[in-house]
Amino acid sequence: MVQHSSAEVGNRLRATIAELNRKLRANSSVLDLTRSQSAVIGYLDRHGACSTADLARAHGMRQQSMAAIVAALTDAGLVVGSPDPTDRRRTLLALSENARTELTTGRLQRADWLAHAVDAALTPDEVARLADAIELLGRIADQP
């Protein structure tokens, strides 16, 4: 069996994941967002409602910069604000129903594309090997 260095495998893995991500984005025609906007939508989807200050902290940026991103998402109907029930001076931001629908549609499109790509590119034995490799990738992803 051919031996590969961890650095070589890591570099190939990074490049392959980047290419796969590009193809997944290209095959999901739902939301046309900047990376910053996508990051905010993803954060709100994973963590729920929070303030602009919370978003800015989570993404390591100034609150004013985050406010501009949030304004664009609000104007697009993807984010809605409501008063914080514990502090009426704060506004909590959450995904709109439209954003949730678009996220679901996009995920279904990407899953469909990926399933077709796996079927087209791999033999049944290779699909089984890929399934085993996903376990290994999960262990890598769990590293700090």
JSON list of C-alpha atoms in Angstrom, two decimals:
[
{"chain": "A", "resi": 1, "resn": "MET", "atom": "CA", "xyz": [0.00, 0.00, 0.00]},
{"chain": "A", "resi": 2, "resn": "VAL", "atom": "CA", "xyz": [1.27, 3.49, -0.89]},
{"chain": "A", "resi": 3, "resn": "GLN", "atom": "CA", "xyz": [2.13, 5.69, 2.09]},
{"chain": "A", "resi": 4, "resn": "HIS", "atom": "CA", "xyz": [1.02, 9.33, 2.07]},
{"chain": "A", "resi": 5, "resn": "SER", "atom": "CA", "xyz": [2.14, 12.05, 4.45]},
{"chain": "A", "resi": 6, "resn": "SER", "atom": "CA", "xyz": [-0.45, 13.72, 6.65]},
{"chain": "A", "resi": 7, "resn": "ALA", "atom": "CA", "xyz": [0.45, 17.06, 5.04]},
{"chain": "A", "resi": 8, "resn": "GLU", "atom": "CA", "xyz": [-0.13, 15.68, 1.53]},
{"chain": "A", "resi": 9, "resn": "VAL", "atom": "CA", "xyz": [-3.45, 14.09, 2.50]},
{"chain": "A", "resi": 10, "resn": "GLY", "atom": "CA", "xyz": [-4.52, 17.25, 4.32]},
{"chain": "A", "resi": 11, "resn": "ASN", "atom": "CA", "xyz": [-3.74, 19.44, 1.32]},
{"chain": "A", "resi": 12, "resn": "ARG", "atom": "CA", "xyz": [-5.59, 17.15, -1.09]},
{"chain": "A", "resi": 13, "resn": "LEU", "atom": "CA", "xyz": [-8.54, 16.93, 1.30]},
{"chain": "A", "resi": 14, "resn": "ARG", "atom": "CA", "xyz": [-8.74, 20.72, 1.66]},
{"chain": "A", "resi": 15, "resn": "ALA", "atom": "CA", "xyz": [-8.64, 21.23, -2.12]},
{"chain": "A", "resi": 16, "resn": "THR", "atom": "CA", "xyz": [-11.24, 18.53, -2.74]},
{"chain": "A", "resi": 17, "resn": "ILE", "atom": "CA", "xyz": [-13.60, 19.88, -0.06]},
{"chain": "A", "resi": 18, "resn": "ALA", "atom": "CA", "xyz": [-13.23, 23.40, -1.50]},
{"chain": "A", "resi": 19, "resn": "GLU", "atom": "CA", "xyz": [-14.10, 22.15, -4.99]},
{"chain": "A", "resi": 20, "resn": "LEU", "atom": "CA", "xyz": [-17.04, 20.14, -3.69]},
{"chain": "A", "resi": 21, "resn": "ASN", "atom": "CA", "xyz": [-18.32, 23.21, -1.81]},
{"chain": "A", "resi": 22, "resn": "ARG", "atom": "CA", "xyz": [-18.07, 25.31, -4.99]},
{"chain": "A", "resi": 23, "resn": "LYS", "atom": "CA", "xyz": [-20.09, 22.73, -6.90]},
{"chain": "A", "resi": 24, "resn": "LEU", "atom": "CA", "xyz": [-22.68, 22.43, -4.15]},
{"chain": "A", "resi": 25, "resn": "ARG", "atom": "CA", "xyz": [-23.13, 26.22, -4.09]},
{"chain": "A", "resi": 26, "resn": "ALA", "atom": "CA", "xyz": [-23.38, 26.31, -7.88]},
{"chain": "A", "resi": 27, "resn": "ASN", "atom": "CA", "xyz": [-26.07, 23.63, -7.82]},
{"chain": "A", "resi": 28, "resn": "SER", "atom": "CA", "xyz": [-28.27, 25.43, -5.32]},
{"chain": "A", "resi": 29, "resn": "SER", "atom": "CA", "xyz": [-29.99, 28.32, -7.02]},
{"chain": "A", "resi": 30, "resn": "VAL", "atom": "CA", "xyz": [-32.03, 29.46, -4.05]},
{"chain": "A", "resi": 31, "resn": "LEU", "atom": "CA", "xyz": [-30.24, 32.25, -2.18]},
{"chain": "A", "resi": 32, "resn": "ASP", "atom": "CA", "xyz": [-27.70, 34.54, -3.83]},
{"chain": "A", "resi": 33, "resn": "LEU", "atom": "CA", "xyz": [-25.79, 35.77, -0.78]},
{"chain": "A", "resi": 34, "resn": "THR", "atom": "CA", "xyz": [-22.32, 37.04, -0.01]},
{"chain": "A", "resi": 35, "resn": "ARG", "atom": "CA", "xyz": [-20.15, 34.87, 2.24]},
{"chain": "A", "resi": 36, "resn": "SER", "atom": "CA", "xyz": [-20.79, 37.22, 5.17]},
{"chain": "A", "resi": 37, "resn": "GLN", "atom": "CA", "xyz": [-24.54, 37.08, 4.62]},
{"chain": "A", "resi": 38, "resn": "SER", "atom": "CA", "xyz": [-24.41, 33.27, 4.33]},
{"chain": "A", "resi": 39, "resn": "ALA", "atom": "CA", "xyz": [-22.44, 33.10, 7.57]},
{"chain": "A", "resi": 40, "resn": "VAL", "atom": "CA", "xyz": [-25.09, 35.17, 9.39]},
{"chain": "A", "resi": 41, "resn": "ILE", "atom": "CA", "xyz": [-27.94, 33.09, 7.96]},
{"chain": "A", "resi": 42, "resn": "GLY", "atom": "CA", "xyz": [-26.12, 29.91, 9.00]},
{"chain": "A", "resi": 43, "resn": "TYR", "atom": "CA", "xyz": [-25.45, 31.22, 12.49]},
{"chain": "A", "resi": 44, "resn": "LEU", "atom": "CA", "xyz": [-29.09, 32.21, 13.03]},
{"chain": "A", "resi": 45, "resn": "ASP", "atom": "CA", "xyz": [-30.20, 28.84, 11.71]},
{"chain": "A", "resi": 46, "resn": "ARG", "atom": "CA", "xyz": [-27.91, 26.96, 14.10]},
{"chain": "A", "resi": 47, "resn": "HIS", "atom": "CA", "xyz": [-28.15, 29.18, 17.19]},
{"chain": "A", "resi": 48, "resn": "GLY", "atom": "CA", "xyz": [-31.53, 30.88, 16.96]},
{"chain": "A", "resi": 49, "resn": "ALA", "atom": "CA", "xyz": [-32.40, 34.49, 17.67]},
{"chain": "A", "resi": 50, "resn": "CYS", "atom": "CA", "xyz": [-29.68, 36.88, 18.82]},
{"chain": "A", "resi": 51, "resn": "SER", "atom": "CA", "xyz": [-28.73, 40.55, 18.66]},
{"chain": "A", "resi": 52, "resn": "THR", "atom": "CA", "xyz": [-26.55, 42.33, 16.13]},
{"chain": "A", "resi": 53, "resn": "ALA", "atom": "CA", "xyz": [-23.90, 42.65, 18.85]},
{"chain": "A", "resi": 54, "resn": "ASP", "atom": "CA", "xyz": [-24.02, 38.88, 19.44]},
{"chain": "A", "resi": 55, "resn": "LEU", "atom": "CA", "xyz": [-23.60, 38.24, 15.71]},
{"chain": "A", "resi": 56, "resn": "ALA", "atom": "CA", "xyz": [-20.70, 40.70, 15.49]},
{"chain": "A", "resi": 57, "resn": "ARG", "atom": "CA", "xyz": [-18.94, 39.01, 18.42]},
{"chain": "A", "resi": 58, "resn": "ALA", "atom": "CA", "xyz": [-19.50, 35.54, 16.98]},
{"chain": "A", "resi": 59, "resn": "HIS", "atom": "CA", "xyz": [-18.02, 36.58, 13.63]},
{"chain": "A", "resi": 60, "resn": "GLY", "atom": "CA", "xyz": [-15.19, 38.72, 14.98]},
{"chain": "A", "resi": 61, "resn": "MET", "atom": "CA", "xyz": [-16.29, 41.97, 13.41]},
{"chain": "A", "resi": 62, "resn": "ARG", "atom": "CA", "xyz": [-17.38, 45.43, 14.44]},
{"chain": "A", "resi": 63, "resn": "GLN", "atom": "CA", "xyz": [-21.05, 45.92, 15.30]},
{"chain": "A", "resi": 64, "resn": "GLN", "atom": "CA", "xyz": [-21.39, 48.62, 12.62]},
{"chain": "A", "resi": 65, "resn": "SER", "atom": "CA", "xyz": [-20.15, 46.22, 9.93]},
{"chain": "A", "resi": 66, "resn": "MET", "atom": "CA", "xyz": [-22.55, 43.54, 11.11]},
{"chain": "A", "resi": 67, "resn": "ALA", "atom": "CA", "xyz": [-25.41, 46.05, 11.15]},
{"chain": "A", "resi": 68, "resn": "ALA", "atom": "CA", "xyz": [-24.87, 46.65, 7.42]},
{"chain": "A", "resi": 69, "resn": "ILE", "atom": "CA", "xyz": [-25.02, 42.90, 6.72]},
{"chain": "A", "resi": 70, "resn": "VAL", "atom": "CA", "xyz": [-28.15, 42.53, 8.86]},
{"chain": "A", "resi": 71, "resn": "ALA", "atom": "CA", "xyz": [-29.79, 45.50, 7.10]},
{"chain": "A", "resi": 72, "resn": "ALA", "atom": "CA", "xyz": [-29.24, 43.87, 3.70]},
{"chain": "A", "resi": 73, "resn": "LEU", "atom": "CA", "xyz": [-30.69, 40.58, 4.95]},
{"chain": "A", "resi": 74, "resn": "THR", "atom": "CA", "xyz": [-33.65, 42.39, 6.50]},
{"chain": "A", "resi": 75, "resn": "ASP", "atom": "CA", "xyz": [-34.28, 44.31, 3.26]},
{"chain": "A", "resi": 76, "resn": "ALA", "atom": "CA", "xyz": [-34.21, 40.97, 1.40]},
{"chain": "A", "resi": 77, "resn": "GLY", "atom": "CA", "xyz": [-36.86, 39.60, 3.77]},
{"chain": "A", "resi": 78, "resn": "LEU", "atom": "CA", "xyz": [-34.57, 36.92, 5.18]},
{"chain": "A", "resi": 79, "resn": "VAL", "atom": "CA", "xyz": [-34.11, 38.27, 8.73]},
{"chain": "A", "resi": 80, "resn": "VAL", "atom": "CA", "xyz": [-36.72, 39.77, 11.04]},
{"chain": "A", "resi": 81, "resn": "GLY", "atom": "CA", "xyz": [-36.24, 41.66, 14.27]},
{"chain": "A", "resi": 82, "resn": "SER", "atom": "CA", "xyz": [-38.34, 41.62, 17.42]},
{"chain": "A", "resi": 83, "resn": "PRO", "atom": "CA", "xyz": [-37.94, 43.16, 20.87]},
{"chain": "A", "resi": 84, "resn": "ASP", "atom": "CA", "xyz": [-35.96, 41.09, 23.37]},
{"chain": "A", "resi": 85, "resn": "PRO", "atom": "CA", "xyz": [-38.53, 39.97, 25.99]},
{"chain": "A", "resi": 86, "resn": "THR", "atom": "CA", "xyz": [-35.96, 40.43, 28.79]},
{"chain": "A", "resi": 87, "resn": "ASP", "atom": "CA", "xyz": [-34.58, 43.78, 27.59]},
{"chain": "A", "resi": 88, "resn": "ARG", "atom": "CA", "xyz": [-36.91, 45.84, 25.42]},
{"chain": "A", "resi": 89, "resn": "ARG", "atom": "CA", "xyz": [-34.00, 48.08, 24.35]},
{"chain": "A", "resi": 90, "resn": "ARG", "atom": "CA", "xyz": [-32.46, 45.18, 22.42]},
{"chain": "A", "resi": 91, "resn": "THR", "atom": "CA", "xyz": [-33.69, 43.73, 19.16]},
{"chain": "A", "resi": 92, "resn": "LEU", "atom": "CA", "xyz": [-33.39, 40.01, 18.59]},
{"chain": "A", "resi": 93, "resn": "LEU", "atom": "CA", "xyz": [-32.83, 38.88, 15.03]},
{"chain": "A", "resi": 94, "resn": "ALA", "atom": "CA", "xyz": [-34.19, 35.63, 13.64]},
{"chain": "A", "resi": 95, "resn": "LEU", "atom": "CA", "xyz": [-34.67, 33.97, 10.29]},
{"chain": "A", "resi": 96, "resn": "SER", "atom": "CA", "xyz": [-37.90, 34.79, 8.51]},
{"chain": "A", "resi": 97, "resn": "GLU", "atom": "CA", "xyz": [-40.21, 32.01, 7.35]},
{"chain": "A", "resi": 98, "resn": "ASN", "atom": "CA", "xyz": [-39.09, 32.83, 3.81]},
{"chain": "A", "resi": 99, "resn": "ALA", "atom": "CA", "xyz": [-35.46, 32.27, 4.80]},
{"chain": "A", "resi": 100, "resn": "ARG", "atom": "CA", "xyz": [-36.32, 28.94, 6.44]},
{"chain": "A", "resi": 101, "resn": "THR", "atom": "CA", "xyz": [-38.17, 27.82, 3.30]},
{"chain": "A", "resi": 102, "resn": "GLU", "atom": "CA", "xyz": [-35.27, 28.89, 1.08]},
{"chain": "A", "resi": 103, "resn": "LEU", "atom": "CA", "xyz": [-32.75, 27.10, 3.32]},
{"chain": "A", "resi": 104, "resn": "THR", "atom": "CA", "xyz": [-34.77, 23.89, 3.18]},
{"chain": "A", "resi": 105, "resn": "THR", "atom": "CA", "xyz": [-35.11, 24.13, -0.60]},
{"chain": "A", "resi": 106, "resn": "GLY", "atom": "CA", "xyz": [-31.38, 24.79, -1.00]},
{"chain": "A", "resi": 107, "resn": "ARG", "atom": "CA", "xyz": [-30.47, 21.84, 1.23]},
{"chain": "A", "resi": 108, "resn": "LEU", "atom": "CA", "xyz": [-32.74, 19.55, -0.77]},
{"chain": "A", "resi": 109, "resn": "GLN", "atom": "CA", "xyz": [-31.20, 20.76, -4.05]},
{"chain": "A", "resi": 110, "resn": "ARG", "atom": "CA", "xyz": [-27.67, 20.19, -2.76]},
{"chain": "A", "resi": 111, "resn": "ALA", "atom": "CA", "xyz": [-28.51, 16.75, -1.38]},
{"chain": "A", "resi": 112, "resn": "ASP", "atom": "CA", "xyz": [-30.12, 15.78, -4.69]},
{"chain": "A", "resi": 113, "resn": "TRP", "atom": "CA", "xyz": [-27.12, 16.99, -6.70]},
{"chain": "A", "resi": 114, "resn": "LEU", "atom": "CA", "xyz": [-24.71, 15.17, -4.39]},
{"chain": "A", "resi": 115, "resn": "ALA", "atom": "CA", "xyz": [-26.66, 11.90, -4.55]},
{"chain": "A", "resi": 116, "resn": "HIS", "atom": "CA", "xyz": [-26.69, 12.06, -8.35]},
{"chain": "A", "resi": 117, "resn": "ALA", "atom": "CA", "xyz": [-22.97, 12.88, -8.44]},
{"chain": "A", "resi": 118, "resn": "VAL", "atom": "CA", "xyz": [-22.15, 9.94, -6.17]},
{"chain": "A", "resi": 119, "resn": "ASP", "atom": "CA", "xyz": [-24.24, 7.60, -8.33]},
{"chain": "A", "resi": 120, "resn": "ALA", "atom": "CA", "xyz": [-22.63, 8.89, -11.54]},
{"chain": "A", "resi": 121, "resn": "ALA", "atom": "CA", "xyz": [-19.03, 8.85, -10.34]},
{"chain": "A", "resi": 122, "resn": "LEU", "atom": "CA", "xyz": [-18.75, 5.82, -8.06]},
{"chain": "A", "resi": 123, "resn": "THR", "atom": "CA", "xyz": [-19.29, 2.08, -8.20]},
{"chain": "A", "resi": 124, "resn": "PRO", "atom": "CA", "xyz": [-21.30, 0.42, -5.40]},
{"chain": "A", "resi": 125, "resn": "ASP", "atom": "CA", "xyz": [-18.03, -0.72, -3.78]},
{"chain": "A", "resi": 126, "resn": "GLU", "atom": "CA", "xyz": [-16.68, 2.85, -3.93]},
{"chain": "A", "resi": 127, "resn": "VAL", "atom": "CA", "xyz": [-19.90, 4.16, -2.37]},
{"chain": "A", "resi": 128, "resn": "ALA", "atom": "CA", "xyz": [-19.30, 1.75, 0.54]},
{"chain": "A", "resi": 129, "resn": "ARG", "atom": "CA", "xyz": [-15.69, 2.98, 0.86]},
{"chain": "A", "resi": 130, "resn": "LEU", "atom": "CA", "xyz": [-16.92, 6.59, 0.81]},
{"chain": "A", "resi": 131, "resn": "ALA", "atom": "CA", "xyz": [-19.39, 5.79, 3.58]},
{"chain": "A", "resi": 132, "resn": "ASP", "atom": "CA", "xyz": [-16.50, 4.43, 5.66]},
{"chain": "A", "resi": 133, "resn": "ALA", "atom": "CA", "xyz": [-14.40, 7.51, 4.87]},
{"chain": "A", "resi": 134, "resn": "ILE", "atom": "CA", "xyz": [-17.19, 9.79, 6.11]},
{"chain": "A", "resi": 135, "resn": "GLU", "atom": "CA", "xyz": [-16.68, 8.30, 9.58]},
{"chain": "A", "resi": 136, "resn": "LEU", "atom": "CA", "xyz": [-12.99, 9.24, 9.38]},
{"chain": "A", "resi": 137, "resn": "LEU", "atom": "CA", "xyz": [-13.80, 12.74, 8.14]},
{"chain": "A", "resi": 138, "resn": "GLY", "atom": "CA", "xyz": [-16.15, 13.18, 11.08]},
{"chain": "A", "resi": 139, "resn": "ARG", "atom": "CA", "xyz": [-13.33, 12.32, 13.48]},
{"chain": "A", "resi": 140, "resn": "ILE", "atom": "CA", "xyz": [-11.12, 14.92, 11.79]},
{"chain": "A", "resi": 141, "resn": "ALA", "atom": "CA", "xyz": [-13.91, 17.50, 11.97]},
{"chain": "A", "resi": 142, "resn": "ASP", "atom": "CA", "xyz": [-14.26, 16.85, 15.71]},
{"chain": "A", "resi": 143, "resn": "GLN", "atom": "CA", "xyz": [-10.66, 17.94, 16.36]},
{"chain": "A", "resi": 144, "resn": "PRO", "atom": "CA", "xyz": [-10.22, 21.34, 18.03]}
]
